[in-house]
Coordinates of C-alpha atoms in Angstrom, one line a residue:
M739 CA 0.0 0.0 0.0
T740 CA 1.1 3.5 -0.7
D741 CA 1.2 6.3 1.8
I742 CA -1.9 7.9 0.3
D743 CA -3.8 4.6 0.3
I744 CA -3.1 4.2 4.0
A745 CA -4.1 7.7 4.7
Q746 CA -7.3 7.6 2.8
G747 CA -8.3 4.4 4.6
I748 CA -8.2 6.0 8.0
E749 CA -11.4 7.2 9.7
M750 CA -10.3 10.5 11.2
K751 CA -11.6 12.0 14.4
P752 CA -13.4 15.3 14.2
I753 CA -11.0 18.1 15.0
N754 CA -13.0 19.3 17.9
E755 CA -12.2 15.9 19.6
I756 CA -8.5 16.5 19.0
G757 CA -8.8 19.9 20.5
R758 CA -10.7 18.5 23.5
D759 CA -7.9 16.0 24.1
L760 CA -5.6 19.1 24.4
G761 CA -8.0 20.8 26.7
V762 CA -9.0 23.5 24.2
D763 CA -12.5 24.8 24.3
I764 CA -14.3 24.3 21.0
E765 CA -15.4 27.9 21.1
K766 CA -11.8 29.0 20.8
M767 CA -11.0 26.8 17.8
E768 CA -11.4 28.3 14.3
L769 CA -12.6 25.4 12.2
Y770 CA -11.5 24.8 8.6
G771 CA -14.0 22.0 7.8
K772 CA -14.2 18.8 9.9
Y773 CA -10.5 18.0 10.3
K774 CA -8.5 21.2 10.5
A775 CA -8.5 24.2 12.8
K776 CA -6.5 27.2 13.8
L777 CA -5.7 28.0 17.4
P778 CA -5.7 31.5 18.8
L779 CA -2.4 32.9 20.3
E780 CA -4.1 33.5 23.6
L781 CA -3.7 29.8 24.4
I782 CA 0.0 30.1 24.7
D783 CA 1.0 29.9 28.4
E784 CA 4.6 30.9 28.9
E785 CA 4.8 29.3 32.4
K786 CA 3.6 26.0 31.0
V787 CA 6.1 26.4 28.2
K788 CA 8.9 26.4 30.7
K789 CA 7.7 23.2 32.4
S790 CA 7.1 21.0 29.3
K791 CA 9.8 19.0 27.5
L792 CA 11.0 19.8 23.9
I793 CA 12.4 17.0 21.7
L794 CA 14.3 17.9 18.6
V795 CA 14.6 15.4 15.7
S796 CA 17.3 15.9 13.1
A797 CA 19.2 13.6 10.7
I798 CA 22.4 12.7 8.9
S799 CA 23.1 14.1 5.5
P800 CA 20.2 12.8 3.4
T801 CA 19.7 11.1 0.1
P802 CA 17.7 13.1 -2.5
A803 CA 14.5 11.5 -1.2
G804 CA 15.1 12.2 2.5
E805 CA 15.5 9.8 5.4
G806 CA 12.1 10.0 7.1
K807 CA 12.8 12.6 9.7
T808 CA 9.2 13.8 9.7
T809 CA 8.0 10.2 9.7
V810 CA 10.1 9.4 12.8
S811 CA 8.9 12.6 14.5
I812 CA 5.3 11.5 14.0
G813 CA 5.9 7.9 15.0
L814 CA 7.8 9.0 18.1
T815 CA 4.9 11.2 19.1
Q816 CA 2.5 8.3 18.7
A817 CA 4.8 6.0 20.7
M818 CA 5.0 8.5 23.5
N819 CA 1.3 8.8 23.7
Q820 CA 1.1 5.0 23.9
R821 CA 3.4 5.4 26.9
K822 CA 0.8 7.7 28.4
K823 CA 2.9 10.8 27.9
K824 CA 0.8 13.7 26.6
T825 CA 2.7 14.6 23.5
T826 CA 2.1 16.8 20.4
V827 CA 4.1 16.7 17.2
V828 CA 4.9 20.2 15.8
L829 CA 5.9 20.3 12.2
R830 CA 6.4 22.6 9.2
E831 CA 3.9 23.0 6.4
P832 CA 4.9 21.4 3.0
S833 CA 5.9 23.5 0.1
L834 CA 4.4 22.7 -3.3
G835 CA 7.9 22.9 -4.8
P836 CA 9.0 19.6 -3.3
V837 CA 5.5 18.1 -3.5
F838 CA 5.4 18.5 -7.3
G839 CA 9.2 18.3 -7.7
I840 CA 11.5 15.5 -6.5
K841 CA 11.1 14.9 -2.8
G842 CA 7.3 14.6 -2.6
G843 CA 5.1 15.6 0.4
A844 CA 6.1 16.3 4.0
T845 CA 3.4 14.6 6.0
G846 CA 5.3 11.5 7.1
G847 CA 4.6 8.0 5.7
G848 CA 3.1 4.6 6.2
W849 CA 1.5 4.3 9.6
S850 CA 3.2 7.5 10.9
Q851 CA 1.5 10.3 9.0
V852 CA -0.4 13.5 9.7
L853 CA -3.9 13.9 8.3
P854 CA -5.6 14.9 6.2
M855 CA -2.4 14.4 4.1
E856 CA -3.9 15.7 0.8
D857 CA -5.0 19.0 2.3
I858 CA -1.8 19.5 4.2
N859 CA 0.4 18.8 1.2
L860 CA -1.6 21.1 -1.1
H861 CA -3.4 24.3 -0.1
F862 CA -4.0 23.4 3.6
T863 CA -5.4 26.5 5.4
G864 CA -4.0 29.1 3.0
D865 CA -0.9 30.2 5.1
F866 CA 1.5 29.9 2.1
S867 CA -0.9 32.0 0.0
A868 CA -1.1 34.7 2.6
I869 CA 2.7 34.8 2.9
E870 CA 3.1 35.0 -0.9
K871 CA 0.6 37.9 -1.0
A872 CA 2.3 39.8 1.8
N873 CA 5.6 39.4 0.1
N874 CA 4.3 40.5 -3.3
L875 CA 2.4 43.4 -1.8
L876 CA 5.8 44.9 -0.6
A877 CA 7.2 44.2 -4.1
A878 CA 4.3 46.2 -5.7
L879 CA 4.7 49.0 -3.2
I880 CA 8.4 49.3 -4.0
D881 CA 7.8 49.5 -7.8
N882 CA 5.0 51.9 -7.2
N883 CA 7.2 54.2 -5.2
I884 CA 9.9 54.1 -7.8
Q885 CA 7.3 55.1 -10.4
S886 CA 5.7 57.8 -8.3
K887 CA 6.2 61.5 -9.1
T888 CA 4.7 62.8 -5.8
K889 CA 5.6 60.4 -3.0
S890 CA 8.9 59.1 -4.3
L891 CA 11.5 58.1 -1.6
G892 CA 14.2 58.3 -4.2
I893 CA 14.8 54.5 -4.3
D894 CA 17.6 53.5 -6.6
P895 CA 16.1 50.6 -8.6
R896 CA 19.6 49.1 -9.0
T897 CA 19.9 48.5 -5.3
V898 CA 16.5 46.9 -4.7
E899 CA 17.0 43.4 -3.3
W900 CA 13.4 42.4 -2.7
K901 CA 12.0 39.8 -5.0
R902 CA 8.5 38.4 -5.7
V903 CA 7.7 34.8 -4.7
M904 CA 5.5 31.9 -5.7
D905 CA 5.2 28.4 -4.2
M906 CA 6.4 26.4 -7.2
N907 CA 9.7 25.3 -8.6
D908 CA 10.2 27.4 -11.7
R909 CA 13.7 28.1 -12.8
S910 CA 12.6 30.4 -15.6
L911 CA 11.6 33.0 -13.1
R912 CA 14.9 33.2 -11.3
N913 CA 16.0 36.3 -13.3
I914 CA 13.5 38.6 -15.0
V915 CA 12.9 42.2 -16.1
V916 CA 9.9 44.1 -14.9
G917 CA 8.5 47.5 -15.9
L918 CA 8.4 47.0 -19.6
G919 CA 5.6 48.5 -21.7
G920 CA 6.2 52.2 -21.6
T921 CA 6.0 55.1 -19.2
T922 CA 2.8 54.0 -17.5
S923 CA 4.0 50.5 -16.8
G924 CA 6.8 51.2 -14.3
I925 CA 10.6 51.7 -14.4
P926 CA 12.4 48.8 -16.1
R927 CA 14.7 46.9 -13.8
E928 CA 16.2 43.5 -13.2
T929 CA 14.6 41.3 -10.5
G930 CA 13.3 37.8 -10.1
F931 CA 11.2 35.3 -8.1
D932 CA 12.1 33.1 -5.1
I933 CA 10.1 30.2 -3.9
T934 CA 7.7 31.1 -1.1
A935 CA 9.4 28.9 1.5
A936 CA 12.5 31.1 0.9
S937 CA 10.7 34.4 1.4
E938 CA 11.9 36.5 4.3
V939 CA 8.2 36.9 5.2
M940 CA 8.1 33.1 5.8
A941 CA 11.2 33.4 8.1
I942 CA 9.6 36.4 9.9
L943 CA 6.3 34.6 10.5
C944 CA 8.2 31.6 12.0
L945 CA 10.4 33.8 14.3
A946 CA 7.7 36.2 15.4
T947 CA 6.8 35.9 19.1
S948 CA 3.5 38.0 18.9
F949 CA 1.4 39.9 16.5
S950 CA 3.1 43.2 17.4
D951 CA 6.5 41.5 17.0
L952 CA 5.4 40.4 13.5
K953 CA 4.6 43.9 12.5
T954 CA 7.9 45.2 13.8
R955 CA 9.8 42.6 11.9
L956 CA 7.9 43.2 8.7
G957 CA 8.7 46.9 9.1
N958 CA 12.4 46.1 9.5
I959 CA 12.7 44.4 6.1
F960 CA 15.6 46.0 4.2
V961 CA 14.6 47.0 0.7
G962 CA 17.6 48.9 -0.8
F963 CA 19.2 52.3 -0.9
T964 CA 18.2 55.8 -2.2
F965 CA 20.2 57.5 -4.8
T966 CA 21.9 59.4 -2.0
G967 CA 22.9 56.2 -0.2
D968 CA 20.3 56.1 2.6
P969 CA 18.9 52.7 3.5
I970 CA 15.2 52.0 2.8
Y971 CA 13.1 49.7 4.9
A972 CA 9.5 48.4 4.5
R973 CA 8.4 50.8 7.3
D974 CA 9.5 53.7 5.1
L975 CA 6.9 52.6 2.6
N976 CA 4.3 52.2 5.4
A977 CA 4.0 48.5 4.3
E978 CA 4.0 46.6 7.5
G979 CA 0.4 47.3 8.5
A980 CA -1.1 45.9 5.3
M981 CA 1.3 43.1 5.2
A982 CA 0.4 42.1 8.7
A983 CA -3.3 42.3 7.9
L984 CA -2.8 39.7 5.2
L985 CA -1.1 37.5 7.8
K986 CA -3.8 37.9 10.5
D987 CA -4.9 34.2 10.2
A988 CA -1.6 32.8 8.9
I989 CA 0.1 33.6 12.2
K990 CA -2.2 31.2 14.1
P991 CA -0.9 27.6 14.3
N992 CA -2.9 24.8 12.6
L993 CA -4.2 21.8 14.5
V994 CA -4.6 18.5 12.8
Q995 CA -4.0 14.8 13.9
T996 CA -1.7 11.9 13.3
I997 CA -2.9 8.6 11.9
E998 CA -3.3 7.3 15.4
G999 CA -5.5 10.3 16.4
T1000 CA -2.9 12.1 18.5
P1001 CA -2.6 15.9 18.1
A1002 CA -0.4 17.6 15.6
L1003 CA 0.4 21.3 15.1
I1004 CA 1.6 22.3 11.6
H1005 CA 2.8 25.9 10.9
G1006 CA 5.2 27.7 8.7
G1007 CA 7.6 26.2 6.2
P1008 CA 11.0 27.8 5.7
F1009 CA 13.6 25.6 3.9
A1010 CA 16.7 24.7 6.0
N1011 CA 19.2 25.0 3.1
I1012 CA 18.1 28.6 2.6
A1013 CA 16.4 29.8 5.8
Q1014 CA 16.0 28.5 9.4
G1015 CA 14.3 25.2 8.4
T1016 CA 11.9 24.8 11.3
N1017 CA 8.3 25.5 12.3
S1018 CA 7.2 28.7 14.0
I1019 CA 8.1 29.7 17.5
L1020 CA 4.4 30.3 18.2
A1021 CA 3.5 26.7 17.1
T1022 CA 6.2 25.2 19.3
K1023 CA 5.1 27.3 22.3
M1024 CA 1.5 26.4 21.6
G1025 CA 2.4 22.7 21.7
L1026 CA 4.4 23.1 24.9
S1027 CA 1.4 25.0 26.4
L1028 CA -1.1 22.3 25.6
S1029 CA 0.9 19.1 26.2
D1030 CA 3.8 17.8 28.4
Y1031 CA 6.1 16.9 25.6
V1032 CA 6.6 18.3 22.1
V1033 CA 8.4 16.5 19.3
T1034 CA 9.6 18.8 16.5
E1035 CA 11.9 18.4 13.5
A1036 CA 14.5 20.7 11.8
G1037 CA 15.0 20.4 8.1
F1038 CA 17.7 18.4 6.3
G1039 CA 20.8 17.3 8.2
F1040 CA 22.0 18.4 11.6
D1041 CA 24.5 20.7 9.9
L1042 CA 21.6 22.8 8.6
G1043 CA 18.3 22.6 10.4
A1044 CA 19.4 21.6 13.9
E1045 CA 22.3 24.2 14.0
K1046 CA 19.9 26.9 13.0
F1047 CA 17.2 25.6 15.3
I1048 CA 19.6 26.0 18.3
D1049 CA 21.5 29.1 17.2
I1050 CA 18.6 31.1 15.8
K1051 CA 15.1 29.8 16.8
C1052 CA 15.9 28.8 20.3
Q1053 CA 17.7 32.1 21.0
Y1054 CA 14.8 34.3 19.7
G1055 CA 12.1 32.1 21.3
G1056 CA 13.8 31.4 24.7
L1057 CA 13.6 27.6 24.0
S1058 CA 16.0 24.7 24.7
P1059 CA 15.6 21.1 23.6
D1060 CA 15.6 18.5 26.4
S1061 CA 16.4 15.7 24.1
I1062 CA 18.0 15.5 20.6
V1063 CA 17.4 12.6 18.2
L1064 CA 19.4 12.0 15.1
V1065 CA 17.7 9.9 12.3
A1066 CA 20.1 7.6 10.4
T1067 CA 19.3 5.1 7.6
V1068 CA 21.1 2.2 6.0
R1069 CA 20.4 3.6 2.5
A1070 CA 21.8 7.1 3.3
L1071 CA 25.0 5.6 4.8
K1072 CA 25.5 3.4 1.7
Y1073 CA 24.9 6.5 -0.4
H1074 CA 27.6 8.3 1.5
G1075 CA 29.8 5.2 1.1
G1076 CA 29.7 5.6 -2.7
K1077 CA 26.7 3.4 -3.6
E1078 CA 24.6 4.6 -6.6
V1079 CA 21.0 5.8 -5.7
K1080 CA 19.4 3.1 -7.9
L1081 CA 21.3 0.4 -6.0
L1082 CA 20.7 1.5 -2.4
T1083 CA 18.1 -1.3 -1.8
D1084 CA 20.9 -3.9 -2.4
E1085 CA 22.6 -5.3 0.7
D1086 CA 26.2 -3.8 0.9
T1087 CA 27.9 -3.8 4.2
R1088 CA 31.1 -2.5 2.6
A1089 CA 29.4 0.7 1.3
L1090 CA 27.6 1.0 4.6
K1091 CA 30.9 0.9 6.6
A1092 CA 32.4 3.4 4.1
G1093 CA 29.6 5.8 4.8
L1094 CA 29.7 5.6 8.6
P1095 CA 32.1 8.7 8.9
N1096 CA 29.1 10.9 7.9
L1097 CA 27.1 9.5 10.9
E1098 CA 30.2 10.0 13.1
K1099 CA 30.5 13.7 12.2
H1100 CA 26.9 14.4 12.9
I1101 CA 27.1 12.7 16.2
E1102 CA 30.3 14.8 16.9
N1103 CA 28.2 17.9 16.1
M1104 CA 25.5 16.8 18.5
F1105 CA 27.9 16.6 21.3
H1106 CA 28.7 20.3 20.8
F1107 CA 25.1 21.0 22.1
C1108 CA 24.1 18.1 24.3
K1109 CA 25.6 15.4 26.5
N1110 CA 23.2 12.5 25.7
P1111 CA 22.2 12.4 22.0
I1112 CA 20.1 9.5 20.7
V1113 CA 20.3 7.9 17.2
A1114 CA 17.1 6.5 15.7
V1115 CA 17.9 4.1 12.8
N1116 CA 14.8 4.4 10.6
K1117 CA 14.2 1.0 9.1
F1118 CA 13.3 0.5 5.5
P1119 CA 11.8 -2.8 4.1
T1120 CA 15.0 -3.6 2.2
D1121 CA 17.4 -3.2 5.2
T1122 CA 19.0 -6.4 6.5
D1123 CA 19.6 -7.3 10.1
E1124 CA 23.3 -7.2 9.6
E1125 CA 23.2 -3.7 8.1
L1126 CA 21.1 -2.4 11.0
E1127 CA 23.3 -4.0 13.6
L1128 CA 26.4 -2.4 12.1
I1129 CA 24.9 1.1 12.7
I1130 CA 23.9 0.2 16.3
E1131 CA 27.4 -1.1 17.1
A1132 CA 29.0 2.0 15.5
C1133 CA 26.9 4.2 17.8
K1134 CA 27.8 2.1 20.9
K1135 CA 31.5 2.6 20.1
L1136 CA 30.9 6.3 20.1
G1137 CA 29.1 6.2 23.4
V1138 CA 25.7 7.1 21.9
K1139 CA 22.3 5.4 22.7
A1140 CA 20.7 4.0 19.6
T1141 CA 17.7 2.0 18.6
V1142 CA 16.0 0.8 15.4
V1143 CA 12.6 2.2 14.7
D1144 CA 10.0 0.6 12.4
I1145 CA 7.4 3.4 12.6
W1146 CA 6.6 3.4 8.8
A1147 CA 5.3 -0.2 9.1
Q1148 CA 4.1 -0.2 12.7
G1149 CA 3.3 3.3 13.7
G1150 CA 3.8 4.1 17.3
N1151 CA 4.4 0.4 18.2
G1152 CA 7.5 0.6 16.1
G1153 CA 9.0 3.4 18.1
L1154 CA 8.3 2.4 21.7
D1155 CA 12.0 1.7 22.5
L1156 CA 12.9 5.2 21.1
A1157 CA 10.2 6.7 23.2
D1158 CA 11.6 5.1 26.3
L1159 CA 15.1 6.5 25.5
V1160 CA 13.7 10.0 24.9
I1161 CA 11.6 10.0 28.1
E1162 CA 14.7 8.8 30.1
T1163 CA 16.9 11.5 28.5
C1164 CA 14.3 14.3 29.2
D1165 CA 14.1 13.2 32.8
E1166 CA 17.9 13.2 33.1
N1167 CA 18.5 16.5 31.4
S1168 CA 18.6 19.7 33.4
E1169 CA 21.0 21.9 31.4
K1170 CA 20.1 24.5 28.8
V1171 CA 21.5 23.9 25.3
L1172 CA 24.0 26.6 24.6
P1173 CA 24.5 28.2 21.2
L1174 CA 27.6 27.6 19.1
Y1175 CA 28.6 31.3 18.9
D1176 CA 27.9 34.7 20.4
W1177 CA 25.8 37.0 18.2
S1178 CA 28.1 39.9 19.0
W1179 CA 31.1 38.3 17.3
P1180 CA 32.3 39.7 13.9
V1181 CA 30.3 38.2 11.0
E1182 CA 33.4 36.4 9.6
K1183 CA 34.1 34.8 13.0
K1184 CA 30.6 33.5 13.2
I1185 CA 30.7 32.1 9.7
K1186 CA 34.1 30.5 10.3
T1187 CA 32.9 28.9 13.6
V1188 CA 29.9 27.2 11.9
A1189 CA 31.9 26.2 8.9
S1190 CA 34.9 24.7 10.8
T1191 CA 33.1 23.3 13.8
I1192 CA 29.9 21.9 12.1
Y1193 CA 30.9 21.4 8.5
G1194 CA 34.5 20.5 9.1
A1195 CA 36.0 23.1 6.7
I1196 CA 39.6 24.2 7.0
A1197 CA 38.9 27.7 5.8
V1198 CA 36.3 30.1 4.5
D1199 CA 36.9 32.1 1.3
Y1200 CA 35.0 35.2 0.2
T1201 CA 34.3 36.4 -3.3
A1202 CA 34.6 40.1 -4.2
Q1203 CA 30.8 40.4 -4.0
A1204 CA 30.7 38.8 -0.5
K1205 CA 33.4 41.3 0.7
K1206 CA 31.2 44.1 -0.6
D1207 CA 28.2 42.7 1.2
L1208 CA 30.2 42.6 4.5
Q1209 CA 30.9 46.3 4.1
K1210 CA 27.2 46.9 3.5
I1211 CA 26.3 45.0 6.6
E1212 CA 28.8 47.1 8.6
K1213 CA 27.3 50.3 7.2
L1214 CA 23.7 49.2 8.2
G1215 CA 24.8 48.2 11.7
L1216 CA 23.6 44.6 11.3
N1217 CA 26.8 42.9 12.5
N1218 CA 25.2 41.6 15.7
L1219 CA 22.6 39.4 13.9
P1220 CA 23.0 35.6 13.9
I1221 CA 24.0 33.9 10.6
C1222 CA 21.8 31.6 8.6
I1223 CA 24.1 29.9 6.1
A1224 CA 22.6 28.8 2.8
K1225 CA 24.3 25.6 1.9
T1226 CA 23.6 22.4 0.0
Q1227 CA 21.9 19.7 2.1
K1228 CA 23.6 16.9 0.1
S1229 CA 27.0 17.3 1.7
L1230 CA 28.6 18.5 4.9
S1231 CA 30.6 20.8 2.6
D1232 CA 29.3 23.4 0.2
N1233 CA 29.9 21.0 -2.7
P1234 CA 27.1 18.5 -3.2
K1235 CA 29.5 16.0 -4.8
L1236 CA 31.6 15.7 -1.7
L1237 CA 29.8 12.9 0.1
G1238 CA 30.6 11.0 3.4
R1239 CA 32.7 13.1 5.7
P1240 CA 34.7 15.5 3.5
K1241 CA 38.0 16.9 4.8
D1242 CA 40.5 19.7 3.9
F1243 CA 37.8 21.6 2.0
V1244 CA 37.2 25.4 1.8
V1245 CA 33.7 26.9 2.1
T1246 CA 33.2 29.7 -0.4
V1247 CA 30.8 32.5 0.5
R1248 CA 29.8 34.1 -2.8
S1249 CA 27.4 36.7 -1.4
I1250 CA 25.7 37.6 1.8
E1251 CA 22.0 38.6 1.8
I1252 CA 20.3 40.6 4.5
S1253 CA 17.1 39.4 6.3
S1254 CA 16.9 42.2 8.8
G1255 CA 13.2 41.7 9.4
A1256 CA 13.7 38.0 10.2
G1257 CA 16.7 39.0 12.3
F1258 CA 19.6 37.2 10.6
I1259 CA 22.0 37.5 7.7
V1260 CA 22.3 34.8 5.0
P1261 CA 25.8 33.9 3.7
I1262 CA 25.2 32.2 0.3
T1263 CA 27.6 29.3 -0.4
G1264 CA 28.2 27.1 -3.3
S1265 CA 25.5 27.1 -6.0
I1266 CA 22.5 27.3 -3.7
M1267 CA 19.5 29.0 -5.2
R1268 CA 16.3 30.5 -3.7
M1269 CA 14.2 29.3 -6.6
P1270 CA 14.6 25.6 -7.4
G1271 CA 13.9 24.0 -10.7
L1272 CA 11.8 20.9 -11.5
P1273 CA 13.6 17.5 -12.1
A1274 CA 13.5 15.8 -15.5
T1275 CA 10.6 13.7 -14.2
P1276 CA 8.7 15.8 -11.7
A1277 CA 6.4 14.2 -9.1
A1278 CA 3.6 16.3 -10.6
E1279 CA 3.4 13.8 -13.5
R1280 CA 2.2 11.1 -11.1
I1281 CA -0.5 13.1 -9.3
N1282 CA -4.1 12.8 -10.4
I1283 CA -7.6 13.2 -9.2
S1284 CA -10.6 10.9 -9.9
D1285 CA -14.2 11.9 -10.8
D1286 CA -15.2 11.4 -7.2
G1287 CA -12.5 13.7 -5.9
N1288 CA -9.9 11.2 -4.6
I1289 CA -6.3 12.3 -5.2
S1290 CA -3.7 9.8 -6.1
G1291 CA 0.1 9.9 -6.6
L1292 CA 0.9 12.0 -3.5
F1293 CA 3.7 10.5 -1.4

């Protein structure tokens, strides 16, 4: 059976029952049909947040299809509820780019999914649409001001960095020219499109701690410079009020359920190879307010999502994970050991052993933040007992607790041992997780610290453009912001072809973008792009809908 077959065969609980299980009054829930609802921010209880336990799920460097980090997060949540621990999973919303591209949906798989999976993977509650509209409103206001003869701020069109967005992989929109068509159609200038998940508005929504904070952050978005060299922000265009109005519902976390009827909050969706890669602070705090444990995931490998979760999200939100789980798979380790993707289902202990250094590096990175990390080996049907045991033994040699999980096939039952390890770790843990660097350090020192400590680079190189960008950051007084490095997820380095545990490599920063509204700066490394393209055979070609409205092909 496929994921969608399993999902469509489940009889879901009405969403008011899920809310009741969390202690939420039905009158406070904003229903989106029978199985979805938004929760008001007034339900967040900061005192309860401090008492509840936060579990972070990350992963080793993934294969192109991912290693089931979301699936493990959902299965672990179901297992913890089976252990009578009131637990909520808090996840990001899927982007249509991966859904129709190469990776597929982001609602878990098998018997560890969040439902209704079709709705969540497609339009859901309209949050992505609202973010897109708020982003593009600012773009329209910028071009309108450049065109204006009466209210012009004197914006130099050559310095405008704000782009439009859409939630689709479309490489042809990366670089475009707008304003063609004569004097009434605007001033011609070069610009482009980013994917919605890469929008700074998405990052802002996920880092905002209140509605007023949201408006302040929107107003702090850097737009460009005037002809006289003065910086222009969104607040100078009086944009933040209207942008916030478009986000009045999108800021509220979404309540759904897992396949076993346990509560799930899904909110926000920044990519981890471009932005912070984790759900909103508000959704995480909502989960901690309404349950005793929250399981959440951070995108891609530990070098991307988890580092940013701790160094950015936790610092802005006053959060600290009580347990950190690293997802590893046999197929990913064989991939990093040199095995071709099409052959990953074949037993190969030699390739598996060759790929173990990737796991070792991620475990080493975990020890920078916590004393008692856990490895969850996500079992696939093609894995052999010998291959699984090799990973467990490797973890034991490194002094790390590890267990095999079979949550795709068994749901919560397949993750009970992992749940026991997590509960034990949460009970033992009493220390706050400390960030890797101090925000007050020079930008270059912060970049070097992450690149050398987490990636394993021997040095960092800067292009001429990146050096200019450093001067601009200095001029704008934004040196004290954290860094959110944009890097390939396929390698610990900035080169996607360097698999396993690369050594003696140099990270090249080719430019540094400013996200002053979100509250971080973005060093761009390698060939990373904010607008992906579709693969040769996109997932969209497999998706269909029947005459009776049943969708097929989603995974």
